CSV table of C-alpha atoms in Angstrom, one decimal:
chain,number,residue,atom,x,y,z
A,1,UNK,CA,-35.8,-20.6,-34.9
A,2,UNK,CA,-36.6,-23.3,-31.9
A,3,UNK,CA,-33.8,-23.2,-29.7
A,4,UNK,CA,-33.6,-21.9,-26.4
A,5,UNK,CA,-31.2,-19.1,-25.5
A,6,UNK,CA,-30.0,-19.5,-22.4
A,7,UNK,CA,-28.0,-17.5,-20.4
A,8,UNK,CA,-24.9,-17.8,-19.2
A,9,UNK,CA,-24.3,-18.2,-15.1
A,10,UNK,CA,-22.5,-15.5,-13.6
A,11,UNK,CA,-19.9,-17.5,-11.3
A,12,UNK,CA,-18.9,-19.6,-15.1
A,13,UNK,CA,-17.6,-16.0,-17.3
A,14,UNK,CA,-14.8,-15.8,-14.9
A,15,UNK,CA,-13.7,-18.5,-17.1
A,16,UNK,CA,-14.7,-17.9,-20.5
A,17,UNK,CA,-11.9,-17.2,-23.3
A,18,UNK,CA,-12.7,-13.6,-24.4
A,19,UNK,CA,-13.7,-14.7,-27.5
A,20,UNK,CA,-15.9,-17.9,-25.9
A,21,UNK,CA,-18.1,-15.2,-23.7
A,22,UNK,CA,-21.3,-14.9,-25.2
A,23,UNK,CA,-22.2,-11.4,-26.3
A,24,UNK,CA,-25.9,-11.0,-26.7
A,25,UNK,CA,-26.8,-14.0,-23.9
A,26,UNK,CA,-24.1,-12.3,-21.2
A,27,UNK,CA,-25.5,-8.1,-22.1
A,28,UNK,CA,-29.4,-9.9,-21.3
A,29,UNK,CA,-27.9,-11.6,-17.5
A,30,UNK,CA,-26.3,-7.7,-17.1
A,31,UNK,CA,-30.1,-6.1,-18.3
A,32,UNK,CA,-31.5,-9.5,-15.9
A,33,UNK,CA,-30.6,-7.9,-12.8
A,34,UNK,CA,-32.7,-5.2,-13.3
A,35,UNK,CA,-35.6,-7.2,-14.8
A,36,UNK,CA,-35.4,-10.4,-13.6
A,37,UNK,CA,-38.3,-11.2,-15.5
A,38,UNK,CA,-37.2,-10.9,-18.3
A,39,UNK,CA,-37.4,-13.4,-21.2
A,40,UNK,CA,-34.0,-13.6,-23.1
A,41,UNK,CA,-35.9,-15.9,-25.9
A,42,UNK,CA,-38.1,-13.0,-26.6
A,43,UNK,CA,-34.8,-10.9,-27.6
A,44,UNK,CA,-32.7,-13.5,-29.5
A,45,UNK,CA,-35.9,-14.2,-31.6
A,46,UNK,CA,-35.8,-10.5,-32.0
A,47,UNK,CA,-32.5,-10.0,-34.0
A,48,UNK,CA,-33.1,-13.5,-35.9
A,49,UNK,CA,-35.8,-12.0,-37.1
A,50,UNK,CA,-33.6,-8.4,-37.5
A,51,UNK,CA,-31.3,-10.9,-39.7
A,52,UNK,CA,-33.7,-13.0,-41.3
A,53,UNK,CA,-35.8,-9.8,-42.5
A,54,UNK,CA,-31.8,-8.3,-44.4
A,55,UNK,CA,-30.4,-12.2,-45.2
A,56,UNK,CA,-31.9,-12.5,-48.7
A,57,UNK,CA,-31.0,-8.6,-49.5
A,58,UNK,CA,-27.1,-9.0,-48.0
A,59,UNK,CA,-27.1,-12.3,-49.6
A,60,UNK,CA,-27.5,-10.6,-52.8
A,61,UNK,CA,-24.9,-7.7,-52.0
A,62,UNK,CA,-20.6,-8.9,-52.5
A,63,UNK,CA,-19.0,-5.1,-50.9
A,64,UNK,CA,-18.5,-6.0,-47.3
A,65,UNK,CA,-19.0,-1.8,-47.5
A,66,UNK,CA,-22.8,-2.1,-49.4
A,67,UNK,CA,-23.7,-5.2,-47.6
A,68,UNK,CA,-22.8,-2.6,-44.1
A,69,UNK,CA,-25.2,0.0,-45.5
A,70,UNK,CA,-28.5,-2.4,-46.4
A,71,UNK,CA,-27.8,-3.5,-42.0
A,72,UNK,CA,-27.7,0.0,-41.1
A,73,UNK,CA,-30.2,1.3,-43.6
A,74,UNK,CA,-32.8,-1.8,-42.1
A,75,UNK,CA,-31.4,-1.0,-38.3
A,76,UNK,CA,-31.7,3.2,-37.9
A,77,UNK,CA,-33.7,4.2,-40.8
A,78,UNK,CA,-36.2,1.0,-41.1
A,79,UNK,CA,-36.8,0.0,-37.2
A,80,UNK,CA,-35.9,3.1,-36.2
A,81,UNK,CA,-33.1,2.4,-33.4
A,82,UNK,CA,-31.3,5.8,-32.5
A,83,UNK,CA,-29.5,7.1,-30.1
A,84,UNK,CA,-30.5,8.8,-26.8
A,85,UNK,CA,-29.4,12.1,-27.3
A,86,UNK,CA,-32.1,13.8,-24.7
A,87,UNK,CA,-31.2,11.8,-21.6
A,88,UNK,CA,-28.0,9.8,-22.9
A,89,UNK,CA,-27.5,8.7,-18.9
A,90,UNK,CA,-30.6,7.5,-18.5
A,91,UNK,CA,-29.7,3.6,-17.8
A,92,UNK,CA,-32.3,2.1,-19.5
A,93,UNK,CA,-29.7,3.0,-22.6
A,94,UNK,CA,-27.4,0.1,-20.8
A,95,UNK,CA,-30.1,-2.5,-20.8
A,96,UNK,CA,-30.7,-4.6,-24.2
A,97,UNK,CA,-34.3,-5.6,-23.1
A,98,UNK,CA,-35.1,-1.3,-22.9
A,99,UNK,CA,-33.0,-0.6,-26.2
A,100,UNK,CA,-34.9,-3.6,-28.2
A,101,UNK,CA,-38.8,-2.3,-26.7
A,102,UNK,CA,-37.2,1.4,-27.5
A,103,UNK,CA,-35.8,1.4,-30.1
A,104,UNK,CA,-33.0,3.4,-27.3
A,105,UNK,CA,-29.5,3.5,-27.1
A,106,UNK,CA,-26.4,4.5,-26.1
A,107,UNK,CA,-23.0,3.9,-28.1
A,108,UNK,CA,-22.5,0.7,-27.0
A,109,UNK,CA,-25.9,-1.1,-26.7
A,110,UNK,CA,-26.6,0.1,-30.4
A,111,UNK,CA,-23.7,-0.9,-31.2
A,112,UNK,CA,-24.2,-4.5,-30.0
A,113,UNK,CA,-27.6,-5.1,-31.4
A,114,UNK,CA,-25.2,-3.9,-35.0
A,115,UNK,CA,-22.7,-6.5,-34.3
A,116,UNK,CA,-25.2,-9.0,-33.1
A,117,UNK,CA,-27.3,-8.9,-36.3
A,118,UNK,CA,-24.2,-8.5,-38.7
A,119,UNK,CA,-22.4,-11.8,-37.6
A,120,UNK,CA,-25.9,-13.6,-38.5
A,121,UNK,CA,-25.7,-12.3,-41.6
A,122,UNK,CA,-21.5,-13.7,-42.2
A,123,UNK,CA,-20.8,-9.8,-41.2
A,124,UNK,CA,-17.1,-9.2,-39.5
A,125,UNK,CA,-17.5,-6.5,-38.1
A,126,UNK,CA,-16.6,-6.1,-34.6
A,127,UNK,CA,-16.8,-2.8,-31.7
A,128,UNK,CA,-13.9,-0.4,-30.8
A,129,UNK,CA,-13.5,1.1,-27.2
A,130,UNK,CA,-13.0,4.2,-28.7
A,131,UNK,CA,-12.5,7.1,-26.4
A,132,UNK,CA,-15.6,8.7,-25.2
A,133,UNK,CA,-18.1,7.1,-27.5
A,134,UNK,CA,-18.0,3.5,-28.4
A,135,UNK,CA,-17.7,2.8,-32.4
A,136,UNK,CA,-17.8,-0.4,-34.2
A,137,UNK,CA,-15.8,-1.2,-37.4
A,138,UNK,CA,-16.2,-3.6,-40.9
A,139,UNK,CA,-12.4,-4.3,-42.9
A,140,UNK,CA,-12.6,-3.1,-46.2
A,141,UNK,CA,-10.2,-3.8,-49.1
A,142,UNK,CA,-7.9,-1.1,-48.7
A,143,UNK,CA,-8.3,-0.9,-44.7
A,144,UNK,CA,-10.8,-0.5,-41.8
A,145,UNK,CA,-15.0,1.4,-42.2
A,146,UNK,CA,-15.3,2.7,-38.8
A,147,UNK,CA,-19.0,3.4,-37.8
A,148,UNK,CA,-21.0,5.4,-35.3
A,149,UNK,CA,-24.1,3.1,-34.5
A,150,UNK,CA,-24.6,6.2,-31.8
A,151,UNK,CA,-25.5,8.4,-35.0
A,152,UNK,CA,-27.2,5.8,-37.2
A,153,UNK,CA,-24.3,4.0,-38.6
A,154,UNK,CA,-22.5,7.0,-39.6
A,155,UNK,CA,-19.1,6.5,-41.2
A,156,UNK,CA,-15.9,8.7,-39.7
A,157,UNK,CA,-13.0,9.2,-41.7
A,158,UNK,CA,-9.7,9.0,-40.4
A,159,UNK,CA,-9.2,13.6,-39.9
A,160,UNK,CA,-12.5,13.0,-37.8
A,161,UNK,CA,-11.8,10.4,-36.0
A,162,UNK,CA,-8.5,12.2,-35.0
A,163,UNK,CA,-10.1,15.0,-33.8
A,164,UNK,CA,-12.6,12.5,-31.5
A,165,UNK,CA,-9.4,11.0,-30.0
A,166,UNK,CA,-7.4,14.3,-29.3
A,167,UNK,CA,-9.2,15.8,-26.2
A,168,UNK,CA,-8.3,11.9,-24.4
A,169,UNK,CA,-5.3,11.7,-25.4
A,170,UNK,CA,-3.8,14.9,-23.9
A,171,UNK,CA,-4.7,17.3,-27.0
A,172,UNK,CA,-1.8,15.2,-29.1
A,173,UNK,CA,-4.1,14.1,-32.1
A,174,UNK,CA,-3.0,10.8,-32.8
A,175,UNK,CA,-0.1,9.5,-35.3
A,176,UNK,CA,-2.0,7.3,-38.2
A,177,UNK,CA,-0.5,4.2,-36.0
A,178,UNK,CA,-1.8,5.6,-32.5
A,179,UNK,CA,-5.0,5.7,-34.3
A,180,UNK,CA,-5.1,2.2,-35.5
A,181,UNK,CA,-4.0,1.1,-32.1
A,182,UNK,CA,-6.8,2.4,-30.7
A,183,UNK,CA,-8.9,1.7,-33.7
A,184,UNK,CA,-8.3,-2.3,-31.8
A,185,UNK,CA,-11.2,-4.4,-32.1
A,186,UNK,CA,-13.3,-4.7,-28.5
A,187,UNK,CA,-13.0,-8.1,-27.1
A,188,UNK,CA,-16.3,-9.5,-26.2
A,189,UNK,CA,-15.2,-9.4,-22.6
A,190,UNK,CA,-14.2,-5.5,-22.9
A,191,UNK,CA,-17.8,-4.8,-24.4
A,192,UNK,CA,-19.4,-6.4,-21.4
A,193,UNK,CA,-16.6,-4.8,-18.8
A,194,UNK,CA,-16.8,-0.9,-20.5
A,195,UNK,CA,-21.3,-1.8,-20.5
A,196,UNK,CA,-20.9,-2.1,-16.7
A,197,UNK,CA,-18.7,0.6,-15.8
A,198,UNK,CA,-21.1,2.8,-17.7
A,199,UNK,CA,-23.9,1.1,-15.5
A,200,UNK,CA,-22.0,1.9,-12.7
A,201,UNK,CA,-21.0,5.3,-13.0
A,202,UNK,CA,-24.7,6.4,-13.7
A,203,UNK,CA,-25.7,4.6,-10.4
A,204,UNK,CA,-22.5,6.1,-7.9
A,205,UNK,CA,-24.0,9.4,-10.3
A,206,UNK,CA,-27.0,9.3,-9.2
A,207,UNK,CA,-26.6,8.4,-5.4
A,208,UNK,CA,-27.6,4.2,-5.8
A,209,UNK,CA,-25.1,2.8,-3.7
A,210,UNK,CA,-26.8,-0.8,-4.0
A,211,UNK,CA,-26.8,-0.9,-8.2
A,212,UNK,CA,-23.6,1.2,-8.4
A,213,UNK,CA,-22.3,-1.9,-5.7
A,214,UNK,CA,-23.7,-4.6,-8.8
A,215,UNK,CA,-22.7,-3.1,-11.3
A,216,UNK,CA,-19.1,-3.3,-10.0
A,217,UNK,CA,-19.6,-6.6,-8.8
A,218,UNK,CA,-20.1,-7.5,-12.1
A,219,UNK,CA,-17.3,-6.2,-13.3
A,220,UNK,CA,-15.6,-8.8,-11.5
A,221,UNK,CA,-17.5,-12.0,-12.5
A,222,UNK,CA,-15.6,-11.0,-15.6
A,223,UNK,CA,-12.1,-10.2,-14.5
A,224,UNK,CA,-11.7,-11.3,-11.3
A,225,UNK,CA,-9.4,-8.8,-9.2
A,226,UNK,CA,-9.8,-5.9,-11.6
A,227,UNK,CA,-8.3,-3.2,-9.2
A,228,UNK,CA,-10.9,-0.3,-10.4
A,229,UNK,CA,-14.4,-1.9,-10.0
A,230,UNK,CA,-12.3,-3.6,-6.6
A,231,UNK,CA,-11.7,-0.2,-5.0
A,232,UNK,CA,-15.9,0.9,-6.5
A,233,UNK,CA,-17.4,-2.1,-5.2
A,234,UNK,CA,-15.7,-1.2,-1.7
A,235,UNK,CA,-16.8,2.3,-2.0
A,236,UNK,CA,-20.1,1.8,-2.8
A,237,UNK,CA,-20.1,-0.5,-0.2
A,238,UNK,CA,-18.9,1.9,2.3
A,239,UNK,CA,-22.2,4.1,1.3
A,240,UNK,CA,-24.0,1.1,1.9
A,241,UNK,CA,-22.6,0.7,5.7
A,242,UNK,CA,-21.2,-2.7,4.8
A,243,UNK,CA,-17.9,-1.9,6.7
A,244,UNK,CA,-16.5,-5.1,6.3
A,245,UNK,CA,-17.2,-5.6,2.8
A,246,UNK,CA,-15.3,-2.3,2.5
A,247,UNK,CA,-12.6,-3.3,4.7
A,248,UNK,CA,-11.9,-6.1,2.6
A,249,UNK,CA,-12.4,-4.6,-1.2
A,250,UNK,CA,-10.0,-1.5,-0.4
A,251,UNK,CA,-7.3,-3.6,1.7
A,252,UNK,CA,-7.7,-5.4,-1.7
A,253,UNK,CA,-7.2,-2.1,-4.2
A,254,UNK,CA,-3.9,-1.1,-2.8
A,255,UNK,CA,-2.9,-4.5,-2.6
A,256,UNK,CA,-3.5,-5.1,-6.5
A,257,UNK,CA,-2.7,-1.1,-6.9
A,258,UNK,CA,-0.2,-0.1,-4.2
A,259,UNK,CA,0.9,3.4,-6.3
A,260,UNK,CA,-1.9,3.8,-8.1
A,261,UNK,CA,-3.2,8.1,-7.6
A,262,UNK,CA,-5.6,7.4,-5.3
A,263,UNK,CA,-4.1,5.0,-2.9
A,264,UNK,CA,-3.4,7.8,-0.3
A,265,UNK,CA,-7.0,8.4,-0.4
A,266,UNK,CA,-7.9,5.1,0.4
A,267,UNK,CA,-5.7,4.1,2.7
A,268,UNK,CA,-7.7,7.0,4.8
A,269,UNK,CA,-10.6,5.3,4.5
A,270,UNK,CA,-9.5,2.2,5.6
A,271,UNK,CA,-7.5,3.8,8.9
A,272,UNK,CA,-11.0,5.5,9.4
A,273,UNK,CA,-13.3,1.9,8.8
A,274,UNK,CA,-11.0,0.7,11.5
A,275,UNK,CA,-11.6,3.1,14.1
A,276,UNK,CA,-15.0,2.9,13.4
A,277,UNK,CA,-14.2,-0.7,14.0
A,278,UNK,CA,-12.4,-0.6,17.0
A,279,UNK,CA,-15.7,1.7,18.1
A,280,UNK,CA,-18.5,-0.3,17.6
A,281,UNK,CA,-17.2,-3.4,19.1
C-alpha cells in the first residue's frame, strides 16, 4: 500500500497508447488544474480501500454479474455515490477529487470510480461512450451486461438501450449490429477526452473562457491536432482577446477540417481577426 501515485506529465500523454494511458492518474491530473493542492495519493488510497473492503466478498463469488452487483451495492448503496441529478452541469461533477469527497458525480466520473474499483478486483469492466449518458459494460456468458452508473449501476436491457440511442440517431432505432457498435468499449483516452469536453461545454456555457480554453488545450495534450478542440481553444482565445492564439488555432482548424459545417463562419472570424490586426499595428 505504501506506493505513491505519481501523476503523469501533461506533455507525455500524447505518446501513450490508448490502453497504457493511466485513467485515474490522468483524471486526477485534470482535477489538479482546478485544485493545485490536490493530494493524488489520498484518492488512490481511497479507491484501494473501496476495493479492499470488497475483496473477500467478490473473490468468493464466481459469476461476473454477481461480482458486479456486490461492487455496485457497496459503491452506490453503502458508500452513497450517486448521480448529481439536481446540478448536472456543476463542474465539480467532473473533477474526481470532488466526486470522491461529495460522493456526487456525472455519468462519466461515476463510471470511472466503478471501473477503477472493478479493475483492482479483477473484474473486466469497460466504459461505453454511449450517446447522451456514458455507460459501463461487462462481458457475460451470453453477451454483455450494460449498466448505468448515473442511476446506481442499474442494468439496462437491449430495448431500453435502443430507445436511449434513438434520439441521437435521427430517430432511427439501431438494429443489433448498430447497437453492438455503439456499445464498443471506450479507450482510456476516449473517456478522458469526453470528460474534458464536458468541462469545456460547462465553462463555455458559463462564459468562463479561461477555463474553457484550458479544457480544450488539455484535449490537445491527449490528441494533438484534434479538430474540434483546436477550434474550441481558438474561439475561447478570441473571447479572451488573445488574437495571436485565436488566429493560429482557427487557421489550423480550417487546415484540418476544410469542409467542416462551420468552416465558412470560422473563415469570417479569421478575416475579422486579420482586420483587427491591421488596425492595431
